Tab-separated table of C-alpha atoms in Angstrom:
chain	number	residue	atom	x	y	z
A	1	MET	CA	-0.051	-0.011	-0.078
A	2	GLU	CA	1.561	3.321	-1.066
A	3	ILE	CA	-0.064	6.380	0.706
A	4	LYS	CA	0.202	9.498	-1.388
A	5	THR	CA	1.184	12.614	0.568
A	6	ILE	CA	1.166	16.628	-0.249
A	7	ASN	CA	3.384	19.329	0.515
A	8	ILE	CA	2.949	20.037	4.186
A	9	PHE	CA	4.593	23.248	4.237
A	10	SER	CA	1.613	24.695	2.069
A	11	PHE	CA	-0.630	24.347	5.242
A	12	ILE	CA	-0.807	26.355	8.571
A	13	GLU	CA	-3.165	23.915	9.922
A	14	TYR	CA	-2.194	20.424	10.696
A	15	LYS	CA	-6.239	19.264	10.234
A	16	LYS	CA	-6.416	20.570	7.024
A	17	PHE	CA	-3.221	18.945	6.092
A	18	LEU	CA	-4.556	15.645	7.036
A	19	THR	CA	-8.064	16.290	5.416
A	20	ALA	CA	-6.184	16.780	2.168
A	21	VAL	CA	-4.125	13.680	2.553
A	22	PHE	CA	-7.331	11.672	3.208
A	23	LYS	CA	-8.867	12.974	0.202
A	24	LEU	CA	-5.645	12.182	-1.987
A	25	ASN	CA	-6.068	8.702	-0.727
A	26	ASN	CA	-9.866	8.173	-0.596
A	27	LYS	CA	-9.483	4.828	-2.323
A	28	ILE	CA	-7.546	3.310	0.640
A	29	ARG	CA	-10.007	1.750	2.941
A	30	GLY	CA	-9.382	2.038	6.690
A	31	MET	CA	-7.195	5.135	6.766
A	32	TYR	CA	-8.822	6.352	10.136
A	33	LYS	CA	-8.106	3.125	11.774
A	34	MET	CA	-4.499	2.809	10.237
A	35	MET	CA	-3.737	6.074	11.302
A	36	ALA	CA	-5.354	5.448	14.957
A	37	ALA	CA	-3.002	2.467	15.269
A	38	ALA	CA	0.114	4.492	14.604
A	39	ALA	CA	-1.112	7.352	16.898
A	40	ASN	CA	-1.915	4.545	19.730
A	41	CYS	CA	-5.300	5.646	19.993
A	42	GLN	CA	-8.878	4.634	18.854
A	43	ALA	CA	-10.269	5.356	15.715
A	44	SER	CA	-13.263	6.947	17.187
A	45	TYR	CA	-10.848	9.397	18.667
A	46	ILE	CA	-9.340	10.246	15.350
A	47	SER	CA	-12.861	10.880	13.945
A	48	GLN	CA	-13.434	13.275	16.682
A	49	VAL	CA	-10.282	15.130	15.720
A	50	MET	CA	-11.051	15.090	12.175
A	51	ARG	CA	-14.631	16.443	12.660
A	52	ARG	CA	-15.281	19.724	11.202
A	53	GLY	CA	-15.152	22.661	13.814
A	54	SER	CA	-13.982	20.148	16.616
A	55	LYS	CA	-11.702	21.451	19.463
A	56	VAL	CA	-10.165	17.969	20.054
A	57	GLN	CA	-6.621	17.804	19.271
A	58	LEU	CA	-3.848	15.240	18.831
A	59	THR	CA	-1.314	15.047	21.764
A	60	PRO	CA	2.240	15.540	20.831
A	61	GLU	CA	2.777	11.656	21.137
A	62	GLN	CA	-0.248	10.733	18.933
A	63	ALA	CA	1.151	13.482	16.311
A	64	PHE	CA	4.418	11.980	16.352
A	65	GLY	CA	2.836	8.436	15.714
A	66	VAL	CA	0.965	9.991	12.816
A	67	SER	CA	4.271	11.597	11.319
A	68	GLN	CA	5.782	8.257	11.321
A	69	PHE	CA	2.790	6.703	9.485
A	70	PHE	CA	2.731	9.261	6.690
A	71	LEU	CA	6.789	8.674	6.473
A	72	LEU	CA	7.245	12.471	6.814
A	73	SER	CA	10.894	13.579	6.418
A	74	PRO	CA	12.600	15.143	9.484
A	75	LYS	CA	11.908	18.568	8.608
A	76	GLU	CA	8.290	17.702	7.604
A	77	ARG	CA	7.812	15.985	10.894
A	78	ASP	CA	8.982	18.781	12.887
A	79	TYR	CA	6.909	21.139	11.191
A	80	PHE	CA	3.815	18.884	11.628
A	81	LEU	CA	4.558	18.704	15.334
A	82	LEU	CA	4.848	22.349	15.467
A	83	LEU	CA	1.441	22.855	13.844
A	84	VAL	CA	-0.060	20.630	16.481
A	85	ASP	CA	1.532	22.666	19.170
A	86	LEU	CA	0.270	25.800	17.569
A	87	GLU	CA	-3.415	24.350	17.674
A	88	ARG	CA	-3.227	23.287	21.258
A	89	ALA	CA	-1.548	26.450	22.584
A	90	ALA	CA	-4.232	28.856	24.352
A	91	PRO	CA	-4.578	32.535	22.847
A	92	GLY	CA	-1.708	34.567	24.244
A	93	PRO	CA	2.021	35.321	23.876
A	94	LEU	CA	3.103	31.453	23.091
A	95	LYS	CA	0.358	31.147	20.383
A	96	LYS	CA	1.792	34.128	18.853
A	97	LEU	CA	5.305	33.021	19.151
A	98	LEU	CA	4.431	29.788	17.440
A	99	THR	CA	2.383	31.346	14.414
A	100	GLU	CA	5.250	33.676	13.792
A	101	LYS	CA	7.598	30.447	13.819
A	102	VAL	CA	5.262	28.462	11.519
A	103	LYS	CA	5.210	31.342	8.963
A	104	SER	CA	9.034	31.659	9.204
A	105	ILE	CA	9.537	28.105	8.352
A	106	GLN	CA	6.656	27.878	5.577
A	107	SER	CA	8.077	30.951	3.991
A	108	ASN	CA	11.557	29.398	3.792
A	109	ALA	CA	10.341	25.911	2.803
A	110	LEU	CA	8.365	27.428	-0.200
A	111	GLU	CA	11.271	29.642	-1.384
A	112	ILE	CA	11.910	28.172	-4.979
A	113	GLY	CA	15.605	27.856	-4.506
A	114	ASN	CA	15.014	25.356	-1.560
A	115	ILE	CA	12.136	23.431	-3.502
A	116	LEU	CA	14.545	23.027	-6.450
A	117	GLU	CA	17.582	22.051	-4.112
A	118	ARG	CA	19.781	24.531	-6.175
A	119	PRO	CA	23.015	26.160	-4.659
A	120	MET	CA	23.073	29.755	-4.190
A	121	ILE	CA	25.091	31.739	-6.468
A	122	GLU	CA	26.941	34.121	-3.941
A	123	ASN	CA	29.811	35.429	-6.260
A	124	LYS	CA	28.703	39.184	-7.459
A	125	GLU	CA	30.907	39.524	-10.205
A	126	GLU	CA	29.438	36.165	-11.616
A	127	LEU	CA	25.971	37.580	-10.966
A	128	VAL	CA	26.647	40.672	-12.789
A	129	ARG	CA	27.935	38.703	-15.870
A	130	PHE	CA	25.769	35.915	-16.217
A	131	PHE	CA	22.293	37.632	-15.703
A	132	SER	CA	23.430	40.667	-17.954
A	133	THR	CA	21.818	39.223	-21.070
A	134	TRP	CA	19.690	35.980	-21.687
A	135	MET	CA	22.654	34.666	-24.196
A	136	TYR	CA	24.643	33.293	-20.943
A	137	SER	CA	22.062	31.107	-19.561
A	138	TYR	CA	20.914	29.919	-22.960
A	139	ILE	CA	24.372	29.064	-24.128
A	140	HIS	CA	25.171	27.425	-21.097
A	141	ILE	CA	22.286	25.011	-21.404
A	142	LEU	CA	23.058	24.845	-25.200
A	143	THR	CA	26.324	23.330	-24.442
A	144	SER	CA	24.430	20.258	-23.128
A	145	ILE	CA	23.275	19.172	-26.553
A	146	PRO	CA	26.104	17.577	-28.710
A	147	GLU	CA	25.088	19.163	-31.571
A	148	TYR	CA	25.773	22.599	-30.139
A	149	GLN	CA	29.076	22.342	-28.585
A	150	SER	CA	31.248	23.886	-31.299
A	151	THR	CA	31.786	27.628	-31.573
A	152	GLU	CA	30.410	27.888	-34.999
A	153	ALA	CA	27.209	25.954	-34.375
A	154	ILE	CA	26.430	28.059	-31.255
A	155	SER	CA	26.945	31.166	-33.465
A	156	LYS	CA	24.786	30.144	-36.277
A	157	LYS	CA	22.022	28.872	-33.508
A	158	VAL	CA	22.030	32.116	-31.481
A	159	ASN	CA	22.776	34.266	-34.450
A	160	ILE	CA	25.586	36.172	-33.130
A	161	SER	CA	29.261	36.618	-34.293
A	162	VAL	CA	31.821	33.970	-33.442
A	163	ASP	CA	33.729	36.371	-31.460
A	164	SER	CA	30.814	37.244	-29.217
A	165	VAL	CA	30.084	33.630	-28.805
A	166	LEU	CA	33.746	33.034	-27.844
A	167	SER	CA	33.621	35.890	-25.349
A	168	ILE	CA	30.625	34.227	-23.696
A	169	LEU	CA	32.010	30.794	-23.590
A	170	SER	CA	35.204	32.136	-22.235
A	171	ASP	CA	33.070	33.665	-19.254
A	172	LEU	CA	31.082	30.593	-18.543
A	173	GLU	CA	34.249	28.414	-18.529
A	174	ASN	CA	35.840	30.796	-15.923
A	175	MET	CA	32.721	30.335	-13.975
A	176	ASN	CA	32.719	26.571	-14.316
A	177	TYR	CA	29.341	26.341	-16.162
A	178	ILE	CA	31.051	24.735	-19.059
A	179	GLN	CA	34.343	23.050	-19.921
A	180	ARG	CA	36.662	22.815	-23.051
A	181	GLU	CA	37.387	19.420	-24.320
A	182	ASN	CA	38.978	18.410	-27.717
A	183	GLY	CA	37.948	21.771	-29.177
A	184	LEU	CA	34.344	21.470	-27.972
A	185	TRP	CA	32.578	23.314	-25.280
A	186	LYS	CA	30.798	20.962	-22.856
A	187	TYR	CA	27.993	21.640	-20.032
A	188	SER	CA	29.573	21.021	-16.699
A	189	GLY	CA	26.381	20.174	-14.790
A	190	LYS	CA	26.633	23.342	-12.528
A	191	LEU	CA	23.477	25.019	-11.709
A	192	GLY	CA	22.737	27.915	-9.717
A	193	HIS	CA	20.031	30.000	-7.898
A	194	ILE	CA	19.757	33.660	-6.926
A	195	ASP	CA	18.039	34.894	-3.877
A	196	ALA	CA	14.381	36.212	-4.718
A	197	LYS	CA	15.563	39.409	-3.039
A	198	SER	CA	18.661	40.011	-5.276
A	199	ARG	CA	18.681	43.025	-7.477
A	200	PHE	CA	19.838	40.654	-10.264
A	201	ILE	CA	16.676	38.466	-10.267
A	202	GLY	CA	14.794	41.387	-12.368
A	203	ASN	CA	17.386	41.164	-14.878
A	204	HIS	CA	17.005	37.359	-15.343
A	205	HIS	CA	13.239	37.561	-15.331
A	206	ASN	CA	13.081	40.369	-17.820
A	207	ASN	CA	15.590	38.837	-20.298
A	208	TRP	CA	13.304	35.817	-20.885
A	209	ARG	CA	10.037	37.537	-20.488
A	210	GLN	CA	11.336	39.780	-23.463
A	211	GLN	CA	12.128	36.384	-25.320
A	212	ALA	CA	8.701	34.931	-24.527
A	213	LEU	CA	6.964	37.987	-25.900
A	214	LEU	CA	9.108	37.805	-28.857
A	215	ASP	CA	7.998	34.187	-29.294
A	216	VAL	CA	4.442	35.476	-29.349
A	217	GLN	CA	4.834	38.215	-31.763
A	218	LEU	CA	7.400	36.918	-34.111
A	219	ASN	CA	7.488	33.068	-33.872
A	220	PRO	CA	3.972	31.923	-33.141
A	221	SER	CA	3.876	28.173	-32.808
A	222	PRO	CA	1.160	25.750	-31.776
A	223	GLU	CA	3.995	23.965	-29.719
A	224	SER	CA	4.501	27.055	-27.516
A	225	VAL	CA	2.253	27.728	-24.694
A	226	HIS	CA	1.399	31.526	-23.479
A	227	PHE	CA	-1.329	32.146	-21.006
A	228	THR	CA	-2.124	35.104	-18.943
A	229	GLY	CA	-5.223	34.838	-16.515
A	230	VAL	CA	-6.598	37.545	-14.022
A	231	TYR	CA	-8.837	36.093	-11.455
A	232	SER	CA	-10.649	37.235	-8.270
A	233	ILE	CA	-10.243	34.274	-5.481
A	234	SER	CA	-10.331	33.886	-1.780
A	235	SER	CA	-7.270	34.153	0.296
A	236	SER	CA	-7.274	30.599	1.416
A	237	ASP	CA	-7.533	29.639	-2.398
A	238	TYR	CA	-4.495	31.690	-3.186
A	239	VAL	CA	-2.308	29.371	-0.770
A	240	LYS	CA	-3.573	26.578	-2.585
A	241	ILE	CA	-2.872	27.715	-6.142
A	242	ARG	CA	0.522	28.988	-4.905
A	243	SER	CA	1.183	25.298	-3.558
A	244	CYS	CA	-0.028	23.948	-6.932
A	245	VAL	CA	2.407	26.310	-8.992
A	246	LEU	CA	5.371	25.287	-6.609
A	247	GLU	CA	4.733	21.463	-7.012
A	248	CYS	CA	4.393	22.202	-10.851
A	249	LEU	CA	7.808	23.937	-10.801
A	250	LYS	CA	9.352	20.970	-8.700
A	251	GLU	CA	7.934	18.386	-11.183
A	252	VAL	CA	9.046	20.263	-14.414
A	253	ASN	CA	12.508	20.694	-12.706
A	254	SER	CA	12.739	16.816	-11.880
A	255	ILE	CA	11.729	15.795	-15.449
A	256	ALA	CA	14.038	18.319	-17.174
A	257	LEU	CA	17.024	17.431	-15.046
A	258	SER	CA	16.513	13.398	-15.749
A	259	SER	CA	15.716	14.245	-19.552
A	260	GLY	CA	17.836	13.832	-22.505
A	261	THR	CA	19.648	16.709	-24.312
A	262	GLU	CA	17.873	17.455	-27.470
A	263	GLU	CA	16.122	20.667	-27.135
A	264	VAL	CA	16.466	23.771	-25.157
A	265	ILE	CA	12.986	24.908	-23.552
A	266	ILE	CA	12.063	28.036	-21.564
A	267	PHE	CA	9.706	27.783	-18.864
A	268	CYS	CA	8.592	31.150	-17.462
A	269	CYS	CA	6.176	31.348	-14.614
A	270	ASP	CA	4.524	34.193	-12.850
A	271	PHE	CA	2.010	34.229	-9.944
A	272	PHE	CA	1.253	37.314	-8.077
A	273	LYS	CA	-1.147	39.503	-6.422
A	274	LYS	CA	-1.618	42.735	-7.566
C-alpha cells in the first residue's frame, strides 16, 4: 500500500493537511483505523479530531505517531509537530510566538531555491555577468546538446558573431559552467540559483520575459504555450494555487534534469497578487 502525500508546508493548520491527505487517498480503506493504530489511540478519537469545527486535538505523542505513519521527513515531521503545538496553545504570547515560527518556516520551505534544491550563487561578479543578458543562460544550457558544442554551431544557433560567442563561452568557462574538451565546449552540470530579493533577479526574469514576448509576436507556434489569466479568488485558495504552482515547478525541474539533451526549452512562470 502506497500512501500519497502532499506538501505539508503549504498548510498552517495540521487538520487541513490531514484532510487533504485523506482526500488524496480516498480509495484506501480504513485510513482512520491505520492512522489511529500509528497514533496509539482509538479510531473514534481520530474521527473526533477530524470532525469539522472540533476542538479535540492530537497530543504531541499521537502527532509523532501520525508523522511516522505518513513517512514524513525530519523537517516535515518537525513542522507537523509544530502545527499541532500551535493548535493546542491557548490564545496569548505563546500562540503568537508559535504562529510567527510557523510562518517563518513555511516561507523558507516554499522558497523556490529550496524546493528545487539548487545552490545559491554568491559571487557578485558572476551574478553581474551571467544575468546581464539571456545569452549566458541560453548558451550555458545549449552546450549540453552535442550538436551545439562547437563555437560555429552556437554562433549559427544564436545568430551572433563567433567572437561574441567566444567571449561568452570564455566567461562561462571561467565560472565553471562549461568546460573545454578536444575543441568542444561541454556543459559541466553546474546549476545556480539567486535569492528572490537579489537585485539581479529582475534582470533574469526580464531577459526571458522579453524572449517569451518575441516568441508570441514573431514566431507563433502551436507547440508554444502562452497564457495570462486574471482572477478574483479567496485568500485560502491563493495559498492552494501557489502550492500547485510550486509543485508543478518541482515536477518540471525533476523531469527536465532527468531528461535527454535534444532541445532547449524555456519555462517562464508568474503568479502574484496585484
